[in-house]
Amino acid sequence: MAETSSELERYLQSTTKSKALWEEAKNYLPGGDSRNSIFWAPYPIFVDHASGCHVVDSDGVDRLDFIGTMTTLILGHSPKPVMDAVQIQLEKGVVYNAPNPLQTRLAKLLCERIPSFDLVRFTNSGTEATLNTIRAARAVTGKSKIAKVEGGYHGSHDQVSISVRVNPAKAGDRNRPEALAATEGLGEGMLEQVVVLPFNETKVSRQILEENKNELAAVIIEPMLGSVGMLPATTEFLAMLREFTADNGVILIFDEVISYRASMGGAQEYYGITPDLTSLGKIIGGGFSIGAFGGRKDIMDLYDPSAPGGPRVAHAGTFNANPVTMMAGAATLDQLTPEVYRKLAEMTEYLRASILKVGAELETPVQVTGLGSLFGIHFTSDELVGYRDIAAEDAAFRHQVFLGLLNEGILMASNLVGAVSTEIGEAEIDAFTAALRRVLERALTPSG
Ligand SMILES: Cc1ncc(COP(=O)(O)O)c(C=O)c1O
């Protein structure tokens, strides 16, 4: 491995204040951290402020933001129309012990845009959203097991903390993945509740589903594996899931917390496949904490508190549908017109093509995956079908590239997935590819 230490050295030299802040944080927070997904070795940068597509760390280093808080900030940091709207709401109060009309405004926008949404409910996170889709599926079917794909991330509650970023050596045959806990501390019997499918393997997944069909309440799937690598499902795979679930009284849940960015109606519109329930999060809160779940009226009606006898499925949350988040979300969606989606897709296509060009010129294998304004960089010429192919990539090399990009003024997720915001134009993309070229040139030059 060439020059690993020089990227690290450079990083250590330019992030001394972040390091000191991290050392201090460790006195009060385990590992100085509250969100494992944004920790990276040796320690992360600590952010001082951000604006548009720029993030400035505590050492004063200004970086271009090509991840936007794990894909959330589709309009960049602090977009004026959203901040102005939030300011108006802040003066009217932050959270009330009664409903507010803004929740209807955001709900209407979502129901108008997302093909499968008859009704929707708000939460504070994507985790709560997927939890509720699964609970609703269990309530409506009277069954308990769920199926998910290996590598699929659906938040941090017990039922989905299984077979996420598993070590392939411990997870059995790639076509018969074993259910593995993604964390210690899961409740007893959790593993038996989850049937694990190999992503994009239509035939074997159908076989596994058939074997479990009488016990399955739901199949939950990201139409594009998001945080694990931005790997889209094939239409054939999703169509099989739709057909199987419809034929067997199983609820099909699309987790679109990330993939909702794919188009105005989400990945379900892009693929033309309509799930029964969908979970959302990230962009729909305009930068404020949010989640949502919605879908078929007959299922969502289980939550109706005005139904005779009350709701069949309980759902509360102090900050659910709070007016600040609702205002920010609605103001964000107002900005997201078809023209904006077209421009985002065009810019991201330019980014993808530019990255491929760098790879070709340096004669190093590279693939760029993703949908809409989402992208993932993979340094391999092997076909990327499912999680195992992503897990087979050279993790040390990828980390070296990630640190190198930080050194060159680019912020991505530490596993090289990214998102393009409306603040990013050709000039920023050219800066990105020039940075990547320098990083790869250093990485590919034998040291010595
Ligand atoms: C596909 C998917 N589902 C669910 C979640 C959980 O969302 P949150 O972090 O808001 O709890 C995430 C978060 O990254 C996600 O990517």
Tab-separated table of C-alpha atoms and ligand atoms in Angstrom:
chain	number	residue	atom	x	y	z
A	1	MET	CA	0.000	0.000	0.000
A	2	ALA	CA	1.553	3.261	-1.142
A	3	GLU	CA	1.830	6.354	0.980
A	4	THR	CA	-0.880	5.581	3.529
A	5	SER	CA	1.127	7.338	6.168
A	6	SER	CA	1.604	10.543	4.175
A	7	GLU	CA	-2.166	11.148	3.867
A	8	LEU	CA	-2.498	10.405	7.561
A	9	GLU	CA	0.433	12.677	8.422
A	10	ARG	CA	-1.098	15.512	6.439
A	11	TYR	CA	-4.459	14.969	8.075
A	12	LEU	CA	-2.942	14.986	11.568
A	13	GLN	CA	-1.022	18.172	10.811
A	14	SER	CA	-4.025	20.111	9.492
A	15	THR	CA	-6.571	19.037	12.141
A	16	THR	CA	-4.888	19.804	15.463
A	17	LYS	CA	-7.836	21.791	16.849
A	18	SER	CA	-10.288	19.060	15.857
A	19	LYS	CA	-8.055	16.576	17.647
A	20	ALA	CA	-8.029	18.696	20.803
A	21	LEU	CA	-11.848	19.020	20.651
A	22	TRP	CA	-12.154	15.285	20.207
A	23	GLU	CA	-9.866	14.621	23.160
A	24	GLU	CA	-12.026	16.908	25.289
A	25	ALA	CA	-15.259	15.297	24.033
A	26	LYS	CA	-13.973	11.870	25.059
A	27	ASN	CA	-14.165	12.974	28.691
A	28	TYR	CA	-17.944	13.158	28.449
A	29	LEU	CA	-19.037	11.103	25.417
A	30	PRO	CA	-17.923	7.515	24.673
A	31	GLY	CA	-15.262	7.902	21.998
A	32	GLY	CA	-16.129	11.597	21.911
A	33	ASP	CA	-19.105	10.677	19.748
A	34	SER	CA	-22.917	10.470	19.569
A	35	ARG	CA	-23.327	9.163	16.012
A	36	ASN	CA	-21.119	6.207	15.067
A	37	SER	CA	-21.801	6.656	11.359
A	38	ILE	CA	-19.858	9.926	11.264
A	39	PHE	CA	-16.873	8.705	13.223
A	40	TRP	CA	-13.737	7.893	11.260
A	41	ALA	CA	-10.174	6.968	12.216
A	42	PRO	CA	-8.042	8.463	13.615
A	43	TYR	CA	-10.700	11.046	14.660
A	44	PRO	CA	-13.221	13.144	12.729
A	45	ILE	CA	-12.989	16.849	11.976
A	46	PHE	CA	-15.080	19.019	14.292
A	47	VAL	CA	-17.192	21.507	12.334
A	48	ASP	CA	-17.273	25.181	13.206
A	49	HIS	CA	-19.759	26.422	10.613
A	50	ALA	CA	-21.210	25.697	7.188
A	51	SER	CA	-22.912	27.580	4.402
A	52	GLY	CA	-24.073	26.579	0.916
A	53	CYS	CA	-21.764	23.753	-0.158
A	54	HIS	CA	-18.947	24.736	2.208
A	55	VAL	CA	-18.107	23.239	5.613
A	56	VAL	CA	-15.446	24.934	7.720
A	57	ASP	CA	-13.799	22.936	10.490
A	58	SER	CA	-12.418	24.156	13.797
A	59	ASP	CA	-8.942	24.522	12.289
A	60	GLY	CA	-10.406	26.921	9.723
A	61	VAL	CA	-10.132	24.473	6.811
A	62	ASP	CA	-12.874	25.081	4.236
A	63	ARG	CA	-14.078	21.965	2.422
A	64	LEU	CA	-16.620	21.379	-0.341
A	65	ASP	CA	-19.489	19.344	1.069
A	66	PHE	CA	-20.251	16.376	-1.197
A	67	ILE	CA	-22.367	14.494	1.367
A	68	GLY	CA	-24.680	17.118	2.902
A	69	THR	CA	-25.198	15.388	6.258
A	70	MET	CA	-25.589	11.888	4.885
A	71	THR	CA	-27.636	13.118	1.872
A	72	THR	CA	-30.035	15.305	3.886
A	73	LEU	CA	-29.166	18.805	2.673
A	74	ILE	CA	-30.370	18.731	-0.916
A	75	LEU	CA	-30.394	22.563	-1.016
A	76	GLY	CA	-27.040	22.862	0.773
A	77	HIS	CA	-26.479	24.407	4.198
A	78	SER	CA	-28.911	27.069	5.422
A	79	PRO	CA	-30.728	27.818	2.149
A	80	LYS	CA	-32.325	31.263	2.367
A	81	PRO	CA	-35.959	30.322	1.557
A	82	VAL	CA	-35.886	27.629	4.236
A	83	MET	CA	-34.128	29.773	6.841
A	84	ASP	CA	-36.570	32.658	6.213
A	85	ALA	CA	-39.553	30.339	6.659
A	86	VAL	CA	-38.081	28.842	9.842
A	87	GLN	CA	-37.421	32.322	11.220
A	88	ILE	CA	-41.104	33.200	10.798
A	89	GLN	CA	-42.094	30.045	12.665
A	90	LEU	CA	-39.534	30.537	15.461
A	91	GLU	CA	-41.271	33.767	16.351
A	92	LYS	CA	-44.605	31.928	16.587
A	93	GLY	CA	-43.318	29.168	18.867
A	94	VAL	CA	-41.238	26.050	18.517
A	95	VAL	CA	-43.447	23.159	19.629
A	96	TYR	CA	-47.068	23.015	20.859
A	97	ASN	CA	-49.218	20.556	22.779
A	98	ALA	CA	-51.758	20.525	19.951
A	99	PRO	CA	-51.603	19.970	16.192
A	100	ASN	CA	-50.577	22.727	13.803
A	101	PRO	CA	-51.663	23.330	10.190
A	102	LEU	CA	-48.090	23.075	8.891
A	103	GLN	CA	-48.172	19.299	9.349
A	104	THR	CA	-51.058	19.167	6.876
A	105	ARG	CA	-49.107	21.299	4.412
A	106	LEU	CA	-46.085	18.955	4.439
A	107	ALA	CA	-48.305	15.849	4.471
A	108	LYS	CA	-50.207	17.143	1.416
A	109	LEU	CA	-46.963	17.832	-0.468
A	110	LEU	CA	-45.764	14.275	0.229
A	111	CYS	CA	-49.094	12.641	-0.659
A	112	GLU	CA	-49.208	14.599	-3.925
A	113	ARG	CA	-45.667	13.606	-4.877
A	114	ILE	CA	-45.291	9.995	-3.750
A	115	PRO	CA	-47.295	7.466	-5.772
A	116	SER	CA	-48.063	5.090	-2.873
A	117	PHE	CA	-49.049	7.707	-0.264
A	118	ASP	CA	-52.733	7.837	0.650
A	119	LEU	CA	-51.886	8.965	4.173
A	120	VAL	CA	-48.706	9.803	6.070
A	121	ARG	CA	-47.530	10.235	9.688
A	122	PHE	CA	-44.500	12.068	11.006
A	123	THR	CA	-41.739	10.944	13.352
A	124	ASN	CA	-38.400	12.454	14.392
A	125	SER	CA	-36.109	10.033	12.609
A	126	GLY	CA	-35.909	7.432	9.884
A	127	THR	CA	-35.386	4.839	12.602
A	128	GLU	CA	-38.810	5.562	14.094
A	129	ALA	CA	-40.292	5.537	10.595
A	130	THR	CA	-39.065	2.038	9.702
A	131	LEU	CA	-40.033	0.788	13.164
A	132	ASN	CA	-43.583	1.939	12.530
A	133	THR	CA	-43.842	0.477	9.035
A	134	ILE	CA	-42.861	-2.910	10.451
A	135	ARG	CA	-45.226	-2.610	13.408
A	136	ALA	CA	-48.092	-1.676	11.085
A	137	ALA	CA	-47.279	-4.638	8.822
A	138	ARG	CA	-47.382	-6.980	11.807
A	139	ALA	CA	-50.663	-5.508	12.998
A	140	VAL	CA	-52.350	-5.803	9.624
A	141	THR	CA	-51.102	-9.307	8.781
A	142	GLY	CA	-51.106	-10.849	12.259
A	143	LYS	CA	-47.682	-12.331	11.392
A	144	SER	CA	-44.304	-11.531	12.895
A	145	LYS	CA	-41.244	-12.251	10.728
A	146	ILE	CA	-39.736	-9.753	8.334
A	147	ALA	CA	-37.410	-10.215	5.374
A	148	LYS	CA	-34.598	-7.787	4.631
A	149	VAL	CA	-31.572	-7.868	2.361
A	150	GLU	CA	-28.010	-8.330	3.522
A	151	GLY	CA	-26.389	-4.895	3.683
A	152	GLY	CA	-29.718	-3.062	4.006
A	153	TYR	CA	-29.669	-0.300	6.628
A	154	HIS	CA	-32.977	0.756	8.146
A	155	GLY	CA	-31.927	2.583	11.299
A	156	SER	CA	-30.947	1.408	14.745
A	157	HIS	CA	-33.920	-0.392	16.323
A	158	ASP	CA	-33.669	-4.100	17.129
A	159	GLN	CA	-35.736	-5.550	14.300
A	160	VAL	CA	-33.529	-4.125	11.568
A	161	SER	CA	-30.156	-4.294	13.334
A	162	ILE	CA	-29.466	-7.570	11.634
A	163	SER	CA	-27.200	-8.400	8.674
A	164	VAL	CA	-26.154	-4.844	7.936
A	165	ARG	CA	-22.370	-4.448	7.443
A	166	VAL	CA	-21.564	-8.056	8.204
A	167	ASN	CA	-18.204	-9.716	7.837
A	168	PRO	CA	-18.788	-11.972	4.794
A	169	ALA	CA	-16.477	-14.612	6.271
A	170	LYS	CA	-18.967	-15.088	9.111
A	171	ALA	CA	-22.196	-14.699	7.171
A	172	GLY	CA	-22.439	-17.988	5.245
A	173	ASP	CA	-22.995	-18.520	1.533
A	174	ARG	CA	-23.630	-15.325	-0.476
A	175	ASN	CA	-26.828	-16.857	-1.839
A	176	ARG	CA	-27.999	-18.076	1.591
A	177	PRO	CA	-26.881	-15.306	3.952
A	178	GLU	CA	-27.184	-16.060	7.642
A	179	ALA	CA	-28.903	-13.584	9.956
A	180	LEU	CA	-26.184	-11.885	12.005
A	181	ALA	CA	-26.597	-9.308	14.758
A	182	ALA	CA	-25.307	-5.864	13.752
A	183	THR	CA	-24.825	-4.939	17.399
A	184	GLU	CA	-24.620	-6.482	20.811
A	185	GLY	CA	-27.608	-6.041	23.073
A	186	LEU	CA	-30.440	-7.230	20.812
A	187	GLY	CA	-33.481	-8.748	22.495
A	188	GLU	CA	-33.731	-12.511	22.643
A	189	GLY	CA	-35.162	-14.212	19.551
A	190	MET	CA	-34.475	-11.265	17.229
A	191	LEU	CA	-32.367	-13.257	14.774
A	192	GLU	CA	-35.136	-15.813	14.303
A	193	GLN	CA	-37.506	-12.984	13.365
A	194	VAL	CA	-35.501	-11.930	10.326
A	195	VAL	CA	-35.128	-13.705	6.996
A	196	VAL	CA	-32.084	-12.425	5.098
A	197	LEU	CA	-32.091	-12.151	1.308
A	198	PRO	CA	-29.162	-11.618	-1.089
A	199	PHE	CA	-29.691	-8.208	-2.751
A	200	ASN	CA	-30.440	-8.337	-6.482
A	201	GLU	CA	-30.392	-12.150	-6.594
A	202	THR	CA	-33.936	-12.533	-7.868
A	203	LYS	CA	-34.216	-16.286	-8.202
A	204	VAL	CA	-32.646	-17.359	-4.915
A	205	SER	CA	-34.387	-14.578	-2.994
A	206	ARG	CA	-37.747	-15.717	-4.353
A	207	GLN	CA	-36.919	-19.246	-3.239
A	208	ILE	CA	-36.042	-18.070	0.303
A	209	LEU	CA	-39.223	-15.992	0.470
A	210	GLU	CA	-41.359	-18.933	-0.661
A	211	GLU	CA	-39.875	-21.058	2.126
A	212	ASN	CA	-40.960	-18.472	4.722
A	213	LYS	CA	-44.139	-17.124	3.170
A	214	ASN	CA	-46.552	-18.250	5.862
A	215	GLU	CA	-44.699	-16.423	8.609
A	216	LEU	CA	-43.751	-13.175	6.897
A	217	ALA	CA	-45.431	-9.908	7.830
A	218	ALA	CA	-43.252	-7.717	5.620
A	219	VAL	CA	-40.387	-7.390	3.225
A	220	ILE	CA	-38.447	-4.178	3.875
A	221	ILE	CA	-35.997	-2.930	1.260
A	222	GLU	CA	-34.051	0.155	0.272
A	223	PRO	CA	-34.719	0.363	-3.503
A	224	MET	CA	-31.100	1.453	-3.642
A	225	LEU	CA	-28.698	0.241	-0.932
A	226	GLY	CA	-27.861	3.708	0.371
A	227	SER	CA	-25.354	4.223	3.145
A	228	VAL	CA	-23.628	0.961	2.349
A	229	GLY	CA	-22.645	2.031	-1.180
A	230	MET	CA	-25.433	3.625	-3.286
A	231	LEU	CA	-26.125	0.403	-5.173
A	232	PRO	CA	-29.469	0.444	-7.003
A	233	ALA	CA	-31.724	-2.612	-7.098
A	234	THR	CA	-32.536	-4.071	-10.474
A	235	THR	CA	-36.102	-3.523	-11.631
A	236	GLU	CA	-36.389	-7.291	-11.922
A	237	PHE	CA	-35.538	-7.751	-8.220
A	238	LEU	CA	-38.038	-5.145	-7.001
A	239	ALA	CA	-40.731	-6.449	-9.368
A	240	MET	CA	-40.228	-9.950	-7.929
A	241	LEU	CA	-40.628	-8.570	-4.384
A	242	ARG	CA	-43.815	-6.747	-5.427
A	243	GLU	CA	-45.269	-9.829	-7.033
A	244	PHE	CA	-44.342	-12.170	-4.173
A	245	THR	CA	-45.702	-9.879	-1.466
A	246	ALA	CA	-48.950	-9.188	-3.339
A	247	ASP	CA	-49.506	-12.900	-3.966
A	248	ASN	CA	-48.882	-13.903	-0.361
A	249	GLY	CA	-50.494	-11.215	1.785
A	250	VAL	CA	-47.098	-9.807	2.827
A	251	ILE	CA	-46.580	-6.034	3.170
A	252	LEU	CA	-43.940	-4.512	0.878
A	253	ILE	CA	-42.077	-1.675	2.583
A	254	PHE	CA	-39.750	0.615	0.658
A	255	ASP	CA	-37.277	2.370	2.927
A	256	GLU	CA	-36.766	5.600	0.995
A	257	VAL	CA	-34.997	7.540	3.750
A	258	ILE	CA	-32.125	8.041	1.288
A	259	SER	CA	-33.556	6.999	-2.080
A	260	TYR	CA	-36.393	9.549	-1.949
A	261	ARG	CA	-33.794	11.845	-3.525
A	262	ALA	CA	-33.948	9.765	-6.731
A	263	SER	CA	-36.867	11.733	-8.146
A	264	MET	CA	-39.798	13.881	-7.063
A	265	GLY	CA	-41.786	10.748	-6.262
A	266	GLY	CA	-38.778	8.843	-4.916
A	267	ALA	CA	-37.266	5.612	-6.195
A	268	GLN	CA	-40.751	4.086	-6.385
A	269	GLU	CA	-41.610	6.578	-9.096
A	270	TYR	CA	-38.263	6.012	-10.822
A	271	TYR	CA	-38.826	2.224	-10.909
A	272	GLY	CA	-42.588	2.394	-11.432
A	273	ILE	CA	-43.139	-0.042	-8.556
A	274	THR	CA	-45.593	0.858	-5.800
A	275	PRO	CA	-44.980	-0.460	-2.279
A	276	ASP	CA	-47.657	-0.767	0.422
A	277	LEU	CA	-45.744	1.360	2.937
A	278	THR	CA	-42.757	3.685	2.678
A	279	SER	CA	-40.443	5.214	5.249
A	280	LEU	CA	-38.874	8.628	4.708
A	281	GLY	CA	-36.466	10.936	6.516
A	282	LYS	CA	-33.505	13.192	5.741
A	283	ILE	CA	-34.412	15.685	2.955
A	284	ILE	CA	-38.082	16.063	3.891
A	285	GLY	CA	-37.198	17.927	7.118
A	286	GLY	CA	-35.132	20.644	5.465
A	287	GLY	CA	-32.201	19.935	7.805
A	288	PHE	CA	-34.264	19.428	10.974
A	289	SER	CA	-34.825	16.030	12.626
A	290	ILE	CA	-37.540	14.128	10.819
A	291	GLY	CA	-38.940	10.833	9.691
A	292	ALA	CA	-42.241	9.897	8.089
A	293	PHE	CA	-44.085	6.779	7.077
A	294	GLY	CA	-47.010	6.490	4.743
A	295	GLY	CA	-48.867	4.392	2.245
A	296	ARG	CA	-52.114	2.470	1.844
A	297	LYS	CA	-55.096	4.048	3.593
A	298	ASP	CA	-56.365	0.772	5.044
A	299	ILE	CA	-53.018	0.229	6.797
A	300	MET	CA	-52.416	3.838	7.851
A	301	ASP	CA	-55.932	3.936	9.320
A	302	LEU	CA	-54.655	1.586	12.055
A	303	TYR	CA	-53.128	4.727	13.582
A	304	ASP	CA	-56.369	6.752	13.569
A	305	PRO	CA	-56.987	8.052	17.110
A	306	SER	CA	-60.525	9.127	16.167
A	307	ALA	CA	-61.565	5.596	15.126
A	308	PRO	CA	-64.145	3.894	17.345
A	309	GLY	CA	-62.139	2.224	20.098
A	310	GLY	CA	-59.082	4.377	19.372
A	311	PRO	CA	-55.997	3.586	17.303
A	312	ARG	CA	-55.057	-0.060	16.794
A	313	VAL	CA	-51.382	0.853	16.606
A	314	ALA	CA	-49.992	3.240	19.196
A	315	HIS	CA	-47.815	6.090	18.012
A	316	ALA	CA	-46.724	9.146	19.964
A	317	GLY	CA	-43.660	11.374	20.150
A	318	THR	CA	-43.192	14.737	21.838
A	319	PHE	CA	-41.594	16.341	18.808
A	320	ASN	CA	-43.581	14.559	16.056
A	321	ALA	CA	-44.722	17.048	13.395
A	322	ASN	CA	-43.365	20.007	15.340
A	323	PRO	CA	-44.024	23.234	13.429
A	324	VAL	CA	-40.379	24.220	12.905
A	325	THR	CA	-39.539	20.944	11.166
A	326	MET	CA	-42.814	20.965	9.229
A	327	MET	CA	-42.114	24.520	8.034
A	328	ALA	CA	-38.536	23.677	7.017
A	329	GLY	CA	-39.649	20.519	5.234
A	330	ALA	CA	-42.426	22.236	3.304
A	331	ALA	CA	-40.163	25.148	2.358
A	332	THR	CA	-37.593	22.636	1.072
A	333	LEU	CA	-40.087	20.654	-0.996
A	334	ASP	CA	-41.440	23.918	-2.436
A	335	GLN	CA	-37.971	24.519	-3.886
A	336	LEU	CA	-37.737	21.017	-5.341
A	337	THR	CA	-39.436	21.487	-8.695
A	338	PRO	CA	-39.073	19.104	-11.656
A	339	GLU	CA	-36.545	21.545	-13.133
A	340	VAL	CA	-34.427	21.387	-9.961
A	341	TYR	CA	-34.455	17.582	-10.029
A	342	ARG	CA	-33.442	17.666	-13.701
A	343	LYS	CA	-30.518	19.995	-12.950
A	344	LEU	CA	-29.385	17.900	-9.964
A	345	ALA	CA	-29.408	14.743	-12.094
A	346	GLU	CA	-27.504	16.527	-14.861
A	347	MET	CA	-24.811	17.780	-12.467
A	348	THR	CA	-24.467	14.351	-10.878
A	349	GLU	CA	-24.130	12.758	-14.314
A	350	TYR	CA	-21.328	15.218	-15.048
A	351	LEU	CA	-19.673	14.241	-11.745
A	352	ARG	CA	-19.996	10.525	-12.527
A	353	ALA	CA	-18.508	10.980	-16.015
A	354	SER	CA	-15.658	13.140	-14.643
A	355	ILE	CA	-14.738	10.525	-12.015
A	356	LEU	CA	-14.742	7.762	-14.639
A	357	LYS	CA	-12.485	9.921	-16.826
A	358	VAL	CA	-9.966	10.306	-13.990
A	359	GLY	CA	-9.984	6.526	-13.469
A	360	ALA	CA	-9.455	5.885	-17.186
A	361	GLU	CA	-6.629	8.411	-17.451
A	362	LEU	CA	-4.846	6.957	-14.422
A	363	GLU	CA	-5.597	3.419	-15.625
A	364	THR	CA	-7.172	2.488	-12.319
A	365	PRO	CA	-10.517	0.673	-12.119
A	366	VAL	CA	-13.371	2.826	-10.867
A	367	GLN	CA	-17.169	2.587	-10.955
A	368	VAL	CA	-19.673	5.223	-9.899
A	369	THR	CA	-23.049	3.942	-8.721
A	370	GLY	CA	-26.185	5.784	-7.587
A	371	LEU	CA	-29.483	7.300	-8.676
A	372	GLY	CA	-30.478	10.927	-9.190
A	373	SER	CA	-28.216	13.157	-7.098
A	374	LEU	CA	-26.735	10.253	-5.090
A	375	PHE	CA	-23.441	8.577	-5.937
A	376	GLY	CA	-20.981	6.003	-4.626
A	377	ILE	CA	-17.369	5.528	-5.756
A	378	HIS	CA	-16.002	1.984	-6.040
A	379	PHE	CA	-12.427	1.149	-7.008
A	380	THR	CA	-12.994	-2.205	-8.650
A	381	SER	CA	-13.731	-3.630	-12.072
A	382	ASP	CA	-15.692	-6.545	-10.561
A	383	GLU	CA	-19.432	-6.498	-11.150
A	384	LEU	CA	-21.292	-4.855	-8.238
A	385	VAL	CA	-24.421	-6.906	-7.634
A	386	GLY	CA	-24.982	-6.874	-3.889
A	387	TYR	CA	-23.499	-6.279	-0.461
A	388	ARG	CA	-20.812	-8.973	-0.766
A	389	ASP	CA	-19.294	-7.207	-3.776
A	390	ILE	CA	-19.058	-3.962	-1.848
A	391	ALA	CA	-17.594	-5.751	1.173
A	392	ALA	CA	-14.919	-7.272	-1.080
A	393	GLU	CA	-13.472	-3.842	-1.937
A	394	ASP	CA	-10.091	-2.766	-0.529
A	395	ALA	CA	-11.079	-0.976	2.696
A	396	ALA	CA	-7.570	0.342	3.432
A	397	PHE	CA	-7.292	1.913	-0.019
A	398	ARG	CA	-10.739	3.463	0.303
A	399	HIS	CA	-9.846	4.975	3.670
A	400	GLN	CA	-6.661	6.374	2.198
A	401	VAL	CA	-8.670	8.022	-0.587
A	402	PHE	CA	-11.174	9.393	1.947
A	403	LEU	CA	-8.408	10.968	4.065
A	404	GLY	CA	-6.735	12.219	0.890
A	405	LEU	CA	-9.949	13.931	-0.209
A	406	LEU	CA	-10.257	15.571	3.220
A	407	ASN	CA	-6.691	16.794	2.783
A	408	GLU	CA	-7.645	18.169	-0.625
A	409	GLY	CA	-10.668	20.044	0.692
A	410	ILE	CA	-13.488	17.569	-0.050
A	411	LEU	CA	-15.932	16.081	2.476
A	412	MET	CA	-17.718	12.837	1.636
A	413	ALA	CA	-19.007	9.981	3.795
A	414	SER	CA	-16.080	7.886	4.991
A	415	ASN	CA	-17.091	4.992	2.713
A	416	LEU	CA	-17.039	7.295	-0.330
A	417	VAL	CA	-20.748	7.720	-0.854
A	418	GLY	CA	-21.925	11.218	-1.636
A	419	ALA	CA	-24.733	13.518	-2.676
A	420	VAL	CA	-24.891	16.569	-4.924
A	421	SER	CA	-26.808	19.590	-3.624
A	422	THR	CA	-28.244	22.465	-5.623
A	423	GLU	CA	-25.291	24.550	-4.396
A	424	ILE	CA	-22.859	22.390	-6.342
A	425	GLY	CA	-22.153	23.381	-9.934
A	426	GLU	CA	-19.593	22.555	-12.591
A	427	ALA	CA	-16.836	24.524	-10.839
A	428	GLU	CA	-17.221	22.504	-7.608
A	429	ILE	CA	-17.372	19.247	-9.561
A	430	ASP	CA	-14.194	20.167	-11.444
A	431	ALA	CA	-12.561	20.916	-8.071
A	432	PHE	CA	-13.735	17.513	-6.817
A	433	THR	CA	-12.278	15.606	-9.749
A	434	ALA	CA	-9.010	17.552	-9.655
A	435	ALA	CA	-8.733	16.666	-5.946
A	436	LEU	CA	-9.517	13.013	-6.630
A	437	ARG	CA	-6.892	12.917	-9.370
A	438	ARG	CA	-4.204	14.258	-6.999
A	439	VAL	CA	-5.216	11.787	-4.286
A	440	LEU	CA	-5.162	8.824	-6.669
A	441	GLU	CA	-1.847	9.900	-8.172
A	442	ARG	CA	-0.333	9.908	-4.684
A	443	ALA	CA	-1.983	6.606	-3.756
A	444	LEU	CA	-0.881	4.874	-6.936
A	445	THR	CA	2.715	6.103	-6.821
A	446	PRO	CA	4.914	3.555	-5.069
A	447	SER	CA	6.506	5.150	-2.019
A	448	GLY	CA	10.096	5.443	-1.730
B	1	LIG	C1	-32.195	3.838	4.379
B	1	LIG	C2	-32.191	4.353	5.780
B	1	LIG	N1	-33.197	4.037	6.605
B	1	LIG	C3	-33.270	4.501	7.860
B	1	LIG	C4	-32.295	5.341	8.343
B	1	LIG	C5	-32.397	5.850	9.751
B	1	LIG	O1	-32.683	7.199	9.738
B	1	LIG	P1	-32.298	8.116	11.008
B	1	LIG	O2	-30.803	8.214	11.026
B	1	LIG	O3	-32.986	9.400	10.744
B	1	LIG	O4	-32.824	7.403	12.208
B	1	LIG	C6	-31.228	5.707	7.534
B	1	LIG	C7	-30.163	6.617	8.032
B	1	LIG	O5	-29.154	6.832	7.414
B	1	LIG	C8	-31.161	5.194	6.218
B	1	LIG	O6	-30.139	5.489	5.407
